[in-house]
XYZ file of C-alpha atoms in Angstrom:
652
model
C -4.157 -26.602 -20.857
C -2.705 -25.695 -17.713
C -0.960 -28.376 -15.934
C -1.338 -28.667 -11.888
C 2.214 -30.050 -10.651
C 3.709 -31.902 -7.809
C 6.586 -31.707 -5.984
C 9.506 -33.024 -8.343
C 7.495 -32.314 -11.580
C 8.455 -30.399 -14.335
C 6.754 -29.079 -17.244
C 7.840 -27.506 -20.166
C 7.407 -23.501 -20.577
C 6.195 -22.384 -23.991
C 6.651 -18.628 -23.804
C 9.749 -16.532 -22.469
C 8.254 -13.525 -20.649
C 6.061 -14.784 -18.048
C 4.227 -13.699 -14.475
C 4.750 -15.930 -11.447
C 1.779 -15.093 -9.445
C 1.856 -16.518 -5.528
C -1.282 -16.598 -3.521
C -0.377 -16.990 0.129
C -2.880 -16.125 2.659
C -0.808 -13.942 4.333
C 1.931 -11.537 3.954
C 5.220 -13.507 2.733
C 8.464 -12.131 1.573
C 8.612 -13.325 -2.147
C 11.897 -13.661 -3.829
C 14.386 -14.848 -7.066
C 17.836 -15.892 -7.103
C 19.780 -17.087 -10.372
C 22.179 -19.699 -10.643
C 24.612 -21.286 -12.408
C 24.455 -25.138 -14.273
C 25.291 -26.455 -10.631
C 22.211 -24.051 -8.892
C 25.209 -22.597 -7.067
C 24.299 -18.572 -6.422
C 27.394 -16.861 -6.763
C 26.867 -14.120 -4.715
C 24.182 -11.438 -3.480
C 24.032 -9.662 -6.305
C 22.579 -12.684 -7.926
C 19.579 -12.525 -5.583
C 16.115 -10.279 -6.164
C 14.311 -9.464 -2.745
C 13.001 -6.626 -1.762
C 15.674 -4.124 -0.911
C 17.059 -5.325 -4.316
C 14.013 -6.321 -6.246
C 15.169 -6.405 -9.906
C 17.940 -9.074 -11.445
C 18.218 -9.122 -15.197
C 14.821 -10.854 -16.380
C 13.603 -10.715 -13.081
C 11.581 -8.321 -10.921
C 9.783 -8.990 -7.430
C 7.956 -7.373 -5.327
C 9.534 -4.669 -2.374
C 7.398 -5.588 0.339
C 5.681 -8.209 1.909
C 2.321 -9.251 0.961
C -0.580 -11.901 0.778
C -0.268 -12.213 -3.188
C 2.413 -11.056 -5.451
C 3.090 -11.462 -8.880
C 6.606 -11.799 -9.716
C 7.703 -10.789 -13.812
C 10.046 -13.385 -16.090
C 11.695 -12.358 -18.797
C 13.906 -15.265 -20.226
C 15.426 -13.627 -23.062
C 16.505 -11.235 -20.760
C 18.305 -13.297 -17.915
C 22.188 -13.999 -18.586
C 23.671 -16.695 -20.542
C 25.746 -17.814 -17.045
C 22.899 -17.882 -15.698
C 21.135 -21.217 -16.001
C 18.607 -21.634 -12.902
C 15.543 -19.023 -11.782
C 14.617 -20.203 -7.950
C 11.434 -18.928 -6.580
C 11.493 -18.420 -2.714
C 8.862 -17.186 -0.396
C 9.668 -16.474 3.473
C 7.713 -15.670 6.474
C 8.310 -11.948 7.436
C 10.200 -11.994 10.964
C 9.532 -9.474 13.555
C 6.151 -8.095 12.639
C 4.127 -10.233 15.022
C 2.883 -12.384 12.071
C 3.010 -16.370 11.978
C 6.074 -18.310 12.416
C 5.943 -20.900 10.254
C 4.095 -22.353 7.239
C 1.952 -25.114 9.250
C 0.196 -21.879 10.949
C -1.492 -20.509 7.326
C -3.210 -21.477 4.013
C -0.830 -24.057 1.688
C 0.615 -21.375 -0.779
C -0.529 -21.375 -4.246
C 1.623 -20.215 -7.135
C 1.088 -19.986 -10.724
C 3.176 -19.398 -13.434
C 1.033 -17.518 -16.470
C 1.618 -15.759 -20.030
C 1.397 -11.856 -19.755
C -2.517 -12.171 -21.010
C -3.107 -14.369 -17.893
C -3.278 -18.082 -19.021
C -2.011 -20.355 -16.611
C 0.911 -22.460 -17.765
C 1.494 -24.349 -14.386
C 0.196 -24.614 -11.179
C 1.773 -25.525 -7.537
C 0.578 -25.531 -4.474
C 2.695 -26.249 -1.728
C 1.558 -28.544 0.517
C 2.919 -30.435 3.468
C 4.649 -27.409 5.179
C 4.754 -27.575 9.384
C 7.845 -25.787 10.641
C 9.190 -24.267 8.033
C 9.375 -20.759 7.555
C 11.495 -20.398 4.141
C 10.432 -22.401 1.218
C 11.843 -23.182 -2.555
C 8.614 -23.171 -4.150
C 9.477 -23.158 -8.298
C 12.733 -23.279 -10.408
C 13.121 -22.309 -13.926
C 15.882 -23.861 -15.301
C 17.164 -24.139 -19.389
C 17.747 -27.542 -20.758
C 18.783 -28.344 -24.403
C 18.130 -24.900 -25.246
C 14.618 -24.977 -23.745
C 13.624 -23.553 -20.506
C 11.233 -25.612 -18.088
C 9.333 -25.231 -14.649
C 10.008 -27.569 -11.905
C 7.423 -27.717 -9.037
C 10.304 -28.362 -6.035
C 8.435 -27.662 -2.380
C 11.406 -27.609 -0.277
C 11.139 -26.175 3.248
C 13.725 -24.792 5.719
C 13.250 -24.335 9.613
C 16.294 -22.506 9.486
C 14.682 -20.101 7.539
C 15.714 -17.562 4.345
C 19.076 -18.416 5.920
C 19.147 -21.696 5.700
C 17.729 -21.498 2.109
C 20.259 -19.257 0.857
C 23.295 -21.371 2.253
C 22.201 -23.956 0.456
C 22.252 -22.485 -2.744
C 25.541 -21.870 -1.993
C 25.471 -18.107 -1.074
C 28.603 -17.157 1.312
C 27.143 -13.850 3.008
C 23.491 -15.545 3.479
C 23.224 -14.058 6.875
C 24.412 -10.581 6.539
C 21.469 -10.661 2.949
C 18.865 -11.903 5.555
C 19.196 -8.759 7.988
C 19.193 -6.738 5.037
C 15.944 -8.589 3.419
C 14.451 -7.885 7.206
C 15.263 -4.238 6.878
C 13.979 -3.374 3.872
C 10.696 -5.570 4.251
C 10.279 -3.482 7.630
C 11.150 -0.698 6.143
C 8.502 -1.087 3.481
C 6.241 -2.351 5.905
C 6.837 1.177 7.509
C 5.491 3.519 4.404
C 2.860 1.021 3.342
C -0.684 1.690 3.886
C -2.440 -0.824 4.959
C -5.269 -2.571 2.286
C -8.359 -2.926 3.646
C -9.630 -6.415 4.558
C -9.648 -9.549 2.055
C -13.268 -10.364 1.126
C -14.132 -13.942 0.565
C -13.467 -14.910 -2.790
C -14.343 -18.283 -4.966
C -10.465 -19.139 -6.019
C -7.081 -18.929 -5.353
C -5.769 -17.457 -8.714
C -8.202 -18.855 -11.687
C -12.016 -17.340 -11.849
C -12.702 -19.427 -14.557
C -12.225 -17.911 -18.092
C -10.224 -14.712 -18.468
C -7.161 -13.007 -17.204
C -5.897 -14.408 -13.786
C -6.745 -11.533 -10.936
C -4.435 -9.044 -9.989
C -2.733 -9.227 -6.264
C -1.281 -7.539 -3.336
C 2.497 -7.063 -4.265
C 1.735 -7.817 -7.648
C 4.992 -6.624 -9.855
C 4.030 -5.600 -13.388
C 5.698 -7.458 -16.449
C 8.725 -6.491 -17.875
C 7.060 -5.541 -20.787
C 4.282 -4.995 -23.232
C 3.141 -8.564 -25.533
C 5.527 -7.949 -28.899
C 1.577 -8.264 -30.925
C 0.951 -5.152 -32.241
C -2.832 -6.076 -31.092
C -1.989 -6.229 -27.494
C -1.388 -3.191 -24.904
C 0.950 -3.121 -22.171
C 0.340 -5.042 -19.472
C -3.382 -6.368 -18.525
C -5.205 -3.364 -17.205
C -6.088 -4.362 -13.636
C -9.743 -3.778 -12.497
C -10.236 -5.124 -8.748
C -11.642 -3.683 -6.014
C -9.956 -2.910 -2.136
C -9.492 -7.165 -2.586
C -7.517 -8.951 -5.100
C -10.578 -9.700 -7.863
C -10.183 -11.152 -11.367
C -9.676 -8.070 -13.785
C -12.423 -7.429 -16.562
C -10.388 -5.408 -19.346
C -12.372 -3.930 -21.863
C -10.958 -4.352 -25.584
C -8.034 -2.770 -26.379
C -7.208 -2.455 -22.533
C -9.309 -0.197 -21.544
C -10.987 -0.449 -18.150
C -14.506 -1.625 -18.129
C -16.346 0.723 -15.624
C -18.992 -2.295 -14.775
C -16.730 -3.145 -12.213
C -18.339 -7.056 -11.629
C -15.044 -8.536 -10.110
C -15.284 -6.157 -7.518
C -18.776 -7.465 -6.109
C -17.182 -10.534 -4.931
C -18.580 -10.901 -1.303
C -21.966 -11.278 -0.396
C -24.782 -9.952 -2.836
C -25.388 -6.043 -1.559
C -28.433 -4.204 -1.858
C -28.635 -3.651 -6.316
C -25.889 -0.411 -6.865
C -26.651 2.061 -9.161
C -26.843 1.315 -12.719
C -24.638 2.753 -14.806
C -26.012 4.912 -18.211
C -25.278 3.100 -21.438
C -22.354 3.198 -23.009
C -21.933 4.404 -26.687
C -21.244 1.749 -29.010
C -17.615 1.003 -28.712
C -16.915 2.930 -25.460
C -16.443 1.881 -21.994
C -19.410 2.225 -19.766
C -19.920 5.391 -18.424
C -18.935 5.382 -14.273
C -21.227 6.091 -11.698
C -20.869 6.458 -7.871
C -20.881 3.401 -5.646
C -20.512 1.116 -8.414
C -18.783 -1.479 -6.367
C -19.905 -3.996 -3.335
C -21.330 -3.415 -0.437
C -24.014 -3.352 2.077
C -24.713 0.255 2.175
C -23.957 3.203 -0.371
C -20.847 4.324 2.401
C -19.437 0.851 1.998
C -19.646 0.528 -1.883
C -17.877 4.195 -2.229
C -15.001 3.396 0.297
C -14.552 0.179 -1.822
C -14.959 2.130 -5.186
C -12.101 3.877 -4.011
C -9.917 1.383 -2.763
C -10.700 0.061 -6.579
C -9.387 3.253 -7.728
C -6.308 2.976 -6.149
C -5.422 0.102 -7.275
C -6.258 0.295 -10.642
C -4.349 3.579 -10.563
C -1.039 1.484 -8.935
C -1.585 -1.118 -11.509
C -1.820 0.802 -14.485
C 0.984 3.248 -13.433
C 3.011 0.018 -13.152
C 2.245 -1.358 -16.728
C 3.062 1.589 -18.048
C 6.430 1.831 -16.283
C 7.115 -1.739 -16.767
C 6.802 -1.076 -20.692
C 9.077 2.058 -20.917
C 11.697 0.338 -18.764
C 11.343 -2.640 -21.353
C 11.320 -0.157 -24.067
C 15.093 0.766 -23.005
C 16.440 -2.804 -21.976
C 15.130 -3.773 -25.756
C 17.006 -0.513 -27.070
C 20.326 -1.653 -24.978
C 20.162 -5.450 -25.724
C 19.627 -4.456 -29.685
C 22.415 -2.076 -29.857
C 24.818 -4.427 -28.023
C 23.628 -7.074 -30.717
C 24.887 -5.077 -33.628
C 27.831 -2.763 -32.082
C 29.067 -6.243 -31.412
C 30.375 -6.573 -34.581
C 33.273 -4.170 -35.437
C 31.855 -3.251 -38.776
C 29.438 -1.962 -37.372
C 31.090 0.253 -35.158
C 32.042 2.895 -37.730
C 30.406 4.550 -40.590
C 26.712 4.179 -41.311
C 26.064 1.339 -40.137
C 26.329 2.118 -36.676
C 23.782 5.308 -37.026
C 21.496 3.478 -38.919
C 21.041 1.240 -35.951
C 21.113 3.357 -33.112
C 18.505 5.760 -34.715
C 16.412 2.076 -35.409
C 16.708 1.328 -32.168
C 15.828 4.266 -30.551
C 12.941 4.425 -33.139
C 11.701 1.619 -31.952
C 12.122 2.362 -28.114
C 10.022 5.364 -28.686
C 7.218 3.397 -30.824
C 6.826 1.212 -27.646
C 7.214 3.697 -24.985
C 4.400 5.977 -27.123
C 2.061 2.962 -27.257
C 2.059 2.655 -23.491
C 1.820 6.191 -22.868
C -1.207 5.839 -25.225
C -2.853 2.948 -23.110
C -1.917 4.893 -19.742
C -3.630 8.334 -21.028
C -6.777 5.850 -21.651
C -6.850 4.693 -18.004
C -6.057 8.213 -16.513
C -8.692 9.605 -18.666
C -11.071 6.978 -17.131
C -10.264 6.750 -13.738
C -10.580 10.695 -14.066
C -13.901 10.687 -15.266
C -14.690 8.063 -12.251
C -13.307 10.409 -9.961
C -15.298 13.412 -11.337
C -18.510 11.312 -10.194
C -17.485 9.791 -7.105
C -16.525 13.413 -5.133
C -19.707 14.891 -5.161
C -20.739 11.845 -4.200
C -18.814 10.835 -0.893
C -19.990 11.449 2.744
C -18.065 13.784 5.194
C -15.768 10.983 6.750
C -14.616 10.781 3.128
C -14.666 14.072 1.484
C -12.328 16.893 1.748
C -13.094 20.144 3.426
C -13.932 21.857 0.070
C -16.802 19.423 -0.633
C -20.206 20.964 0.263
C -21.526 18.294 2.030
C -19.471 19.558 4.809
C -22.345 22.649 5.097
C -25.183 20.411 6.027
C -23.431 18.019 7.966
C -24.742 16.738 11.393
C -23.134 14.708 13.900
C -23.956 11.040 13.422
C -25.571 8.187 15.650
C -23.335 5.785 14.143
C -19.255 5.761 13.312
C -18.664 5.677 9.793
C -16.195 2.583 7.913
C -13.346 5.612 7.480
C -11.680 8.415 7.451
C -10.113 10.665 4.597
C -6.949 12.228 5.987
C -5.299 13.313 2.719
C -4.927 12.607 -0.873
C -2.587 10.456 -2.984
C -1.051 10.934 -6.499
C 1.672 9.495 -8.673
C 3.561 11.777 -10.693
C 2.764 10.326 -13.839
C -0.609 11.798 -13.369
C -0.221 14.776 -10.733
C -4.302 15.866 -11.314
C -5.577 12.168 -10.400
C -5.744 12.778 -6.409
C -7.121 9.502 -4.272
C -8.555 9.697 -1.406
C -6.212 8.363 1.452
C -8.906 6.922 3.771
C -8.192 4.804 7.004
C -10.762 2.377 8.415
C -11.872 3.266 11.931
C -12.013 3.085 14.683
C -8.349 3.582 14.098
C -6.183 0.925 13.563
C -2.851 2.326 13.865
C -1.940 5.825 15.161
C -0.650 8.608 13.492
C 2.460 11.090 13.649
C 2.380 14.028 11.236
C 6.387 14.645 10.719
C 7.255 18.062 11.668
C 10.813 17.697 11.129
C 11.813 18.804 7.662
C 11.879 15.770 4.823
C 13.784 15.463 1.545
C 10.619 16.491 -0.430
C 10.888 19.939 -2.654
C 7.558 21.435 -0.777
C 9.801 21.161 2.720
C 12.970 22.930 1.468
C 10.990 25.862 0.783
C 9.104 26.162 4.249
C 11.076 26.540 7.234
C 11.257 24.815 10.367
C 8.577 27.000 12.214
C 6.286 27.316 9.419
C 6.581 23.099 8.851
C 5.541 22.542 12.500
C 2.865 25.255 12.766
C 1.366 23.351 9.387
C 1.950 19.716 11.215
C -0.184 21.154 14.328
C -3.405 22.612 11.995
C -3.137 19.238 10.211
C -3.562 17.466 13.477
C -6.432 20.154 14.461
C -8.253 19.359 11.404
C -7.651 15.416 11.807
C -9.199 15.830 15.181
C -12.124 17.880 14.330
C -13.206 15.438 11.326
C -12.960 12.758 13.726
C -15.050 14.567 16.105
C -17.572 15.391 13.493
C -17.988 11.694 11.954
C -18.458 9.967 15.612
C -21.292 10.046 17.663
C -21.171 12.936 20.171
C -20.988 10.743 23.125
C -18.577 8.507 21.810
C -15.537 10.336 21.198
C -13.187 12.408 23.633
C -9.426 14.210 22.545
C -7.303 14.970 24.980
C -4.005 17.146 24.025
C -0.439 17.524 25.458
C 1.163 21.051 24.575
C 4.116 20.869 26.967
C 5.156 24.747 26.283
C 2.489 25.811 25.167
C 3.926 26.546 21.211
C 0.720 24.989 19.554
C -1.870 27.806 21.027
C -2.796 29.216 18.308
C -3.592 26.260 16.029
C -5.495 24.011 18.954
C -7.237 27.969 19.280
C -10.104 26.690 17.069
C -10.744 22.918 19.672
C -10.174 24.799 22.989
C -12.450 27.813 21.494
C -15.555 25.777 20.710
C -14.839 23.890 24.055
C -14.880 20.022 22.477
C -11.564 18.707 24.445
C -12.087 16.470 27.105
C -10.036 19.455 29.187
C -7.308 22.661 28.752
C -4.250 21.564 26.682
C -1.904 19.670 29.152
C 1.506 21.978 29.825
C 4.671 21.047 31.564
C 5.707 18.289 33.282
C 2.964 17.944 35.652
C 0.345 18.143 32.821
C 2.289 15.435 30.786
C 1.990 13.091 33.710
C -2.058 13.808 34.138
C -3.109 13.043 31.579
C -0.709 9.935 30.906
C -1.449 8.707 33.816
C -5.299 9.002 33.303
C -5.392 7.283 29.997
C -2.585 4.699 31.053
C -5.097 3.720 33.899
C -8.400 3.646 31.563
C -6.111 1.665 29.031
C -5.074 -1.038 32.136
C -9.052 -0.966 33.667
C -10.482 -1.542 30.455
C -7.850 -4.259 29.293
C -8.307 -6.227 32.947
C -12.485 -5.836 32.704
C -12.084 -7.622 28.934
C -9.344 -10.426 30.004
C -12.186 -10.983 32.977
C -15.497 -10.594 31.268
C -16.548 -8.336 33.629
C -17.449 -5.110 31.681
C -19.854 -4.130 33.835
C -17.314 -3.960 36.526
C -15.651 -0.975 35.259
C -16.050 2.280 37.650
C -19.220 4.539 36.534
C -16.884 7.596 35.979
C -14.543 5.345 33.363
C -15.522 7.542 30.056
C -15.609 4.079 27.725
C -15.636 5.769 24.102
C -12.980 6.136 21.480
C -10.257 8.411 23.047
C -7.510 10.386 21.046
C -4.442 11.845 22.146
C -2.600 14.688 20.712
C 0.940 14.995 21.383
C 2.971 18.329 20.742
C 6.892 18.990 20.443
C 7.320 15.559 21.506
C 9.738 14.820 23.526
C 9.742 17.914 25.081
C 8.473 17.712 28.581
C 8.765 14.058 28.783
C 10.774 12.323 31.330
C 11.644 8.580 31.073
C 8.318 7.822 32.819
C 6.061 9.715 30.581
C 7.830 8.414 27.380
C 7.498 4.267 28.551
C 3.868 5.888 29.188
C 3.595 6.979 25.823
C 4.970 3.790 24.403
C 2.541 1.402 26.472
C -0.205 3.848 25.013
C 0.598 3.017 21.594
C 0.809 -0.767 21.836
C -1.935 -1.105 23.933
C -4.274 1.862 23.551
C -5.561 0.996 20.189
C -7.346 -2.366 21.553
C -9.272 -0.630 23.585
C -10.137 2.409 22.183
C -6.912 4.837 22.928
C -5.433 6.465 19.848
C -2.487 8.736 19.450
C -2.366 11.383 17.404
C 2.052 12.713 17.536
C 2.976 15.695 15.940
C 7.338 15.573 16.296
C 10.118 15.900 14.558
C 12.108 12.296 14.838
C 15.022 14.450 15.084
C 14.275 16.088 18.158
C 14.383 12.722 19.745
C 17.477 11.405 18.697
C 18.862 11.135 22.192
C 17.176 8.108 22.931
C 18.638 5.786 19.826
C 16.823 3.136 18.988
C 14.821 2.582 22.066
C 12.109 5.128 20.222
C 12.043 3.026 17.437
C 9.094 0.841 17.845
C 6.973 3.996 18.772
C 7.563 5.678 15.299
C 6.824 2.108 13.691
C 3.692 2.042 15.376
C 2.297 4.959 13.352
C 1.186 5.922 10.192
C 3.986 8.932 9.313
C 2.309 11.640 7.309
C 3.353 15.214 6.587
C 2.412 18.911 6.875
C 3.070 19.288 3.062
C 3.110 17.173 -0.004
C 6.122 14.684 0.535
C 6.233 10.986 -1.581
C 7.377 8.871 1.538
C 4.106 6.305 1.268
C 4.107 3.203 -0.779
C 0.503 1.466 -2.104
C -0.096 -2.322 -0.864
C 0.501 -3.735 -4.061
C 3.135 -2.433 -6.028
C 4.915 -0.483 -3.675
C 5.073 2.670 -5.872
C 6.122 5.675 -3.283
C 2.844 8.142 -3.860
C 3.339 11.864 -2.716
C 0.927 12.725 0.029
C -0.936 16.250 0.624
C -2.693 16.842 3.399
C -6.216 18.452 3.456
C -6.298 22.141 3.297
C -9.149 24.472 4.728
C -10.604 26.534 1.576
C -9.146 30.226 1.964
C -11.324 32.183 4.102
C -13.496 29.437 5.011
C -15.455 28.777 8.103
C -16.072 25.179 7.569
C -13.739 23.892 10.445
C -15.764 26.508 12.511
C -19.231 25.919 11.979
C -18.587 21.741 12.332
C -16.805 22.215 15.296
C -19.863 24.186 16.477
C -22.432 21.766 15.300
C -20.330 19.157 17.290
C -20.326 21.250 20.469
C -24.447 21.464 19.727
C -25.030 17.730 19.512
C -22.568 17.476 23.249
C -25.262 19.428 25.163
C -27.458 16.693 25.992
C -24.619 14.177 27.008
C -23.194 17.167 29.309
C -26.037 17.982 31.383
């Protein structure tokens, strides 16, 4: 029976490894710190955040998120160790709220591995606060309880940490900041939360998975039970439906949690004792283009999720080896002779028993998510298939904008053949800059530096035309900046088939143009909006979805054109401008931090495969690869053309 708390209660905790899971509403730094019998945290090495998420026994989340899920493993925490405290913070400086009175009362739950919920909290009767102590763990007579505690600080994560005694509170903060910014960064963004009935609990069953969810330390010691539940939600968090034996149940009916869509397809029986078959679209939605894009987002997360069980066991596997050999090497008998081998090869024995039995339960969920995938390609529409997939050949420009865009594919190394689709909703929420500098990743040591930008400006060619192709041909206009002229040959294919809104901008004097043109369409639109006068705008203000590619940035920029560029990217997206960088940071190292916020602003991708983005969940780092014309095709070409086509009408 789970037992709802309030402040100052305490209940005691019948299991040792445990999930907290939090349930806030909006993003929230989630944190751990340990203390001593006094609560007194000796120092920052005693304190799990993000740039430091693991402790022994405890593991958080790296990033900021609505819902996280936080993993416990008593045995594991140190004997001088005698207090787990549960904090959650308010992100600062990514335009988010301020303090707790401003969102939802957080929830938080603490539950068994199989998702039974022990105790419940919700934190009520925040206004100012921005840092909160929302749970402690502490031991007593041997026994380890939760208390429900609910104390807020104005001050902040600060505040909180001083008070636990921490000397170097402040100088932890601005590191916390960094590394949730950072994160913040590299993360793409979920797509939006659907309504759903509960916090946490769905009635019977495993509690849902969530944003920033960490995995548990470790598999359930039962030989009957996998590794860690195998999540099955959809772009949302959604309560889980595991199959038996963990397997992932292809049905998919947590992730039809808004409003009932039109029926999906049904999928073909299963055999007896197998998981249903998958079909495409099998998820909610309004239209078969909605369902997929949320299939997918379903994929990815089950993907992150498993991925994460699996390393959560192996790393378990090895703490377990390390915690039983310090056990018996303890004892100087059995240090020498037989002894000592016989337990080390028992030990490793049973490392590799574990480790093999969540490899086992991974392979199972690769295997299925691979035979989902199979389905769901041939399936997707142009916005969200690559450039290999036939459905490029009969495509025709569209009266409507589609939900998103695929600009690359994701994969984990633990399963290198299981690519998912990277798609981004439009119109485009947050610009993009395609790195041309060279990265740390093995693929850019072996190209060099002109080959890596010539790659970064046919990436942004092909981003263009696909967004071309999936908007309306009246309803979408790219403009490009080529100060010297170095990307002619890749833009050769957008200049050819004459789709720009006009000749690649060069030098100085083009930079300013066309700056100056967007800046003022940017400022018209923005004052017409603020007024509620659309209809005021001048008849020769081109009101579609503009996107602006920038080349060799900064070169050709002057102090002007770059606080140009900036205002662009805070304020273009609102009303329909979108930038589209291709630089190397490097280049623009003269300006220091001042540049800073630009490169924030955008989504960073690269020319070739590089592992620099994390999921919204878990915050594993997932390599990216962009999408790559088939050899010798025409594709690019003949959509280009088609788009060109569908212009004529609008033109004359």
């Amino acid at each position: 029976m789970t037992a709802e708390l309030v402040r100052g209660q305490n209940h005691t905790l019948p299991r040792t490894r445990l999930e907290i899971r939090i349930s806030a509403g909006t993003p929230v730094v989630a944190g751990a710190t340990l203390g001593d019998e006094n609560g007194t945290v000796p120092g920052t090495e005693w304190v799990a955040h993000p740039g430091s998420p693991r402790l022994p026994g405890v593991e958080v989340s790296a990033q900021a998120a609505a819902d996280h899920r936080l993993a416990v493993d008593l045995d594991a925490v140190p004997a001088s160790a005698h207090r787990i405290t549960v904090l959650l913070a308010l992100p600062t400086g990514v335009g988010g709220p301020v303090r707790f009175g401003a969102v939802a009362s957080p929830f938080v739950a603490v539950t068994g591995l199989d998702g039974d919920e022990i105790a419940t909290f919700t934190l009520t009767g925040l206004d100012s606060e921005s840092a909160v102590t929302a749970l402690e763990l502490y031991r007593r007579q041997g026994a380890w309880k939760v208390r429900a505690v609910g104390q807020g600080y104005a001050g902040g994560l600060a505040a909180l940490l001083a008070d636990q005694g921490l000397p170097q509170a402040a100088e932890l903060v601005r590191s916390i900041q960094d590394a949730v910014a950072r994160a913040t960064d590299r993360s793409v963004a979920p797509p939006p939360r659907t309504p759903d009935t509960d916090r946490v609990g769905h009635g019977p069953g495993p509690v849902p998975p969530a944003e920033g969810r960490t995995p548990p330390l470790a598999p359930p010691d039962a030989p009957s039970t996998e590794p860690p539940t195998d999540p099955l939600t959809g772009p949302t968090p959604a309560p889980p439906t595991a199959a038996t034996g963990g397997r992932i149940d292809y049905a998919h009916p947590r992730r039809r949690t808004s409003a009932p869509p039109p029926p999906p397809p049904t999928a073909p029986p299963a055999e007896p004792g197998r998981p249903a078959r998958p079909v495409a679209g099998d998820a909610t939605g309004w239209s078969m283009d909605e369902r997929l894009y949320n299939q997918i987002w379903g994929m990815f997360e089950d993907l992150a999720r498993a991925t994460a069980a699996y390393r959560s066991a192996v790393d378990f596997a090895e703490s377990r080896m390390g915690q039983e050999l310090d056990r018996t090497l303890s004892d100087p008998r059995n240090r020498i002779g037989g002894a000592g081998d016989r337990a080390r090869e028992q030990a490793r024995a049973k490392r590799d028993e574990l480790t093999a039995r969540a490899r086992e339960a991974l392979d199972r969920d690769l295997a299925q998510l691979a035979a989902e995938s199979e389905v769901v390609e041939p399936a997707l529409p142009a916005a969200y298939a690559g450039w290999d997939n036939p459905v490029w050949h009969a495509h025709r420009v569209p009266m409507e904008m589609p939900m998103a865009l695929r600009i690359g594919d994701l994969h984990l190394p633990e399963s290198p053949d299981l690519r998912i689709p990277l798609l981004v909703r439009l119109p485009l929420e947050r610009g993009i800059w395609i790195d041309s500098g060279r990265t740390a990743s093995d693929a850019a040591a072996l190209t060099d530096s002109a080959q890596l930008r010539r790659l970064a400006m046919e990436n942004a060619v092909g981003l263009a035309a696909r967004l071309l192709a999936v908007h309306p041909a009246d309803e979408f206009s790219v403009h490009v900046i080529d100060p010297a002229g170095a990307a002619a040959g890749a833009l050769a294919p957008l200049v050819e088939s004459g789709v720009l809104a006009g000749p690649p901008a060069a030098g100085a004097g083009g930079v300013a143009t066309v700056l100056a043109h967007l800046t003022r369409r940017v400022d018209l639109v923005q004052m017409a909006v603020r007024a509620g006068a659309a209809d005021s705008l001048p008849p020769d203000l081109d009101t579609g979805e503009h996107l602006l590619i920038v080349n060799d940035f900064p070169h050709g920029f002057d102090d002007r054109a770059v606080t140009q560029l900036r205002y662009l990217a805070d304020e273009g997206r609102s009303v329909g401008v979108h930038l589209l960088m291709v630089a190397d940071r490097e280049d623009a190292r003269g300006y220091g931090p001042l540049l800073d916020p630009l490169w924030r602003s955008l989504l960073r991708i690269t020319p070739v495969p590089d592992d620099h983005l994390a999921d919204p969940w878990v915050g594993h780092a997932w390599t990216y690869e962009p999408l790559r014309m088939p050899p010798g095709s025409r594709v690019l070409e003949q959509v280009l053309a088609r788009v060109t086509a569908a212009r004529r009408p609008w033109d004359r």
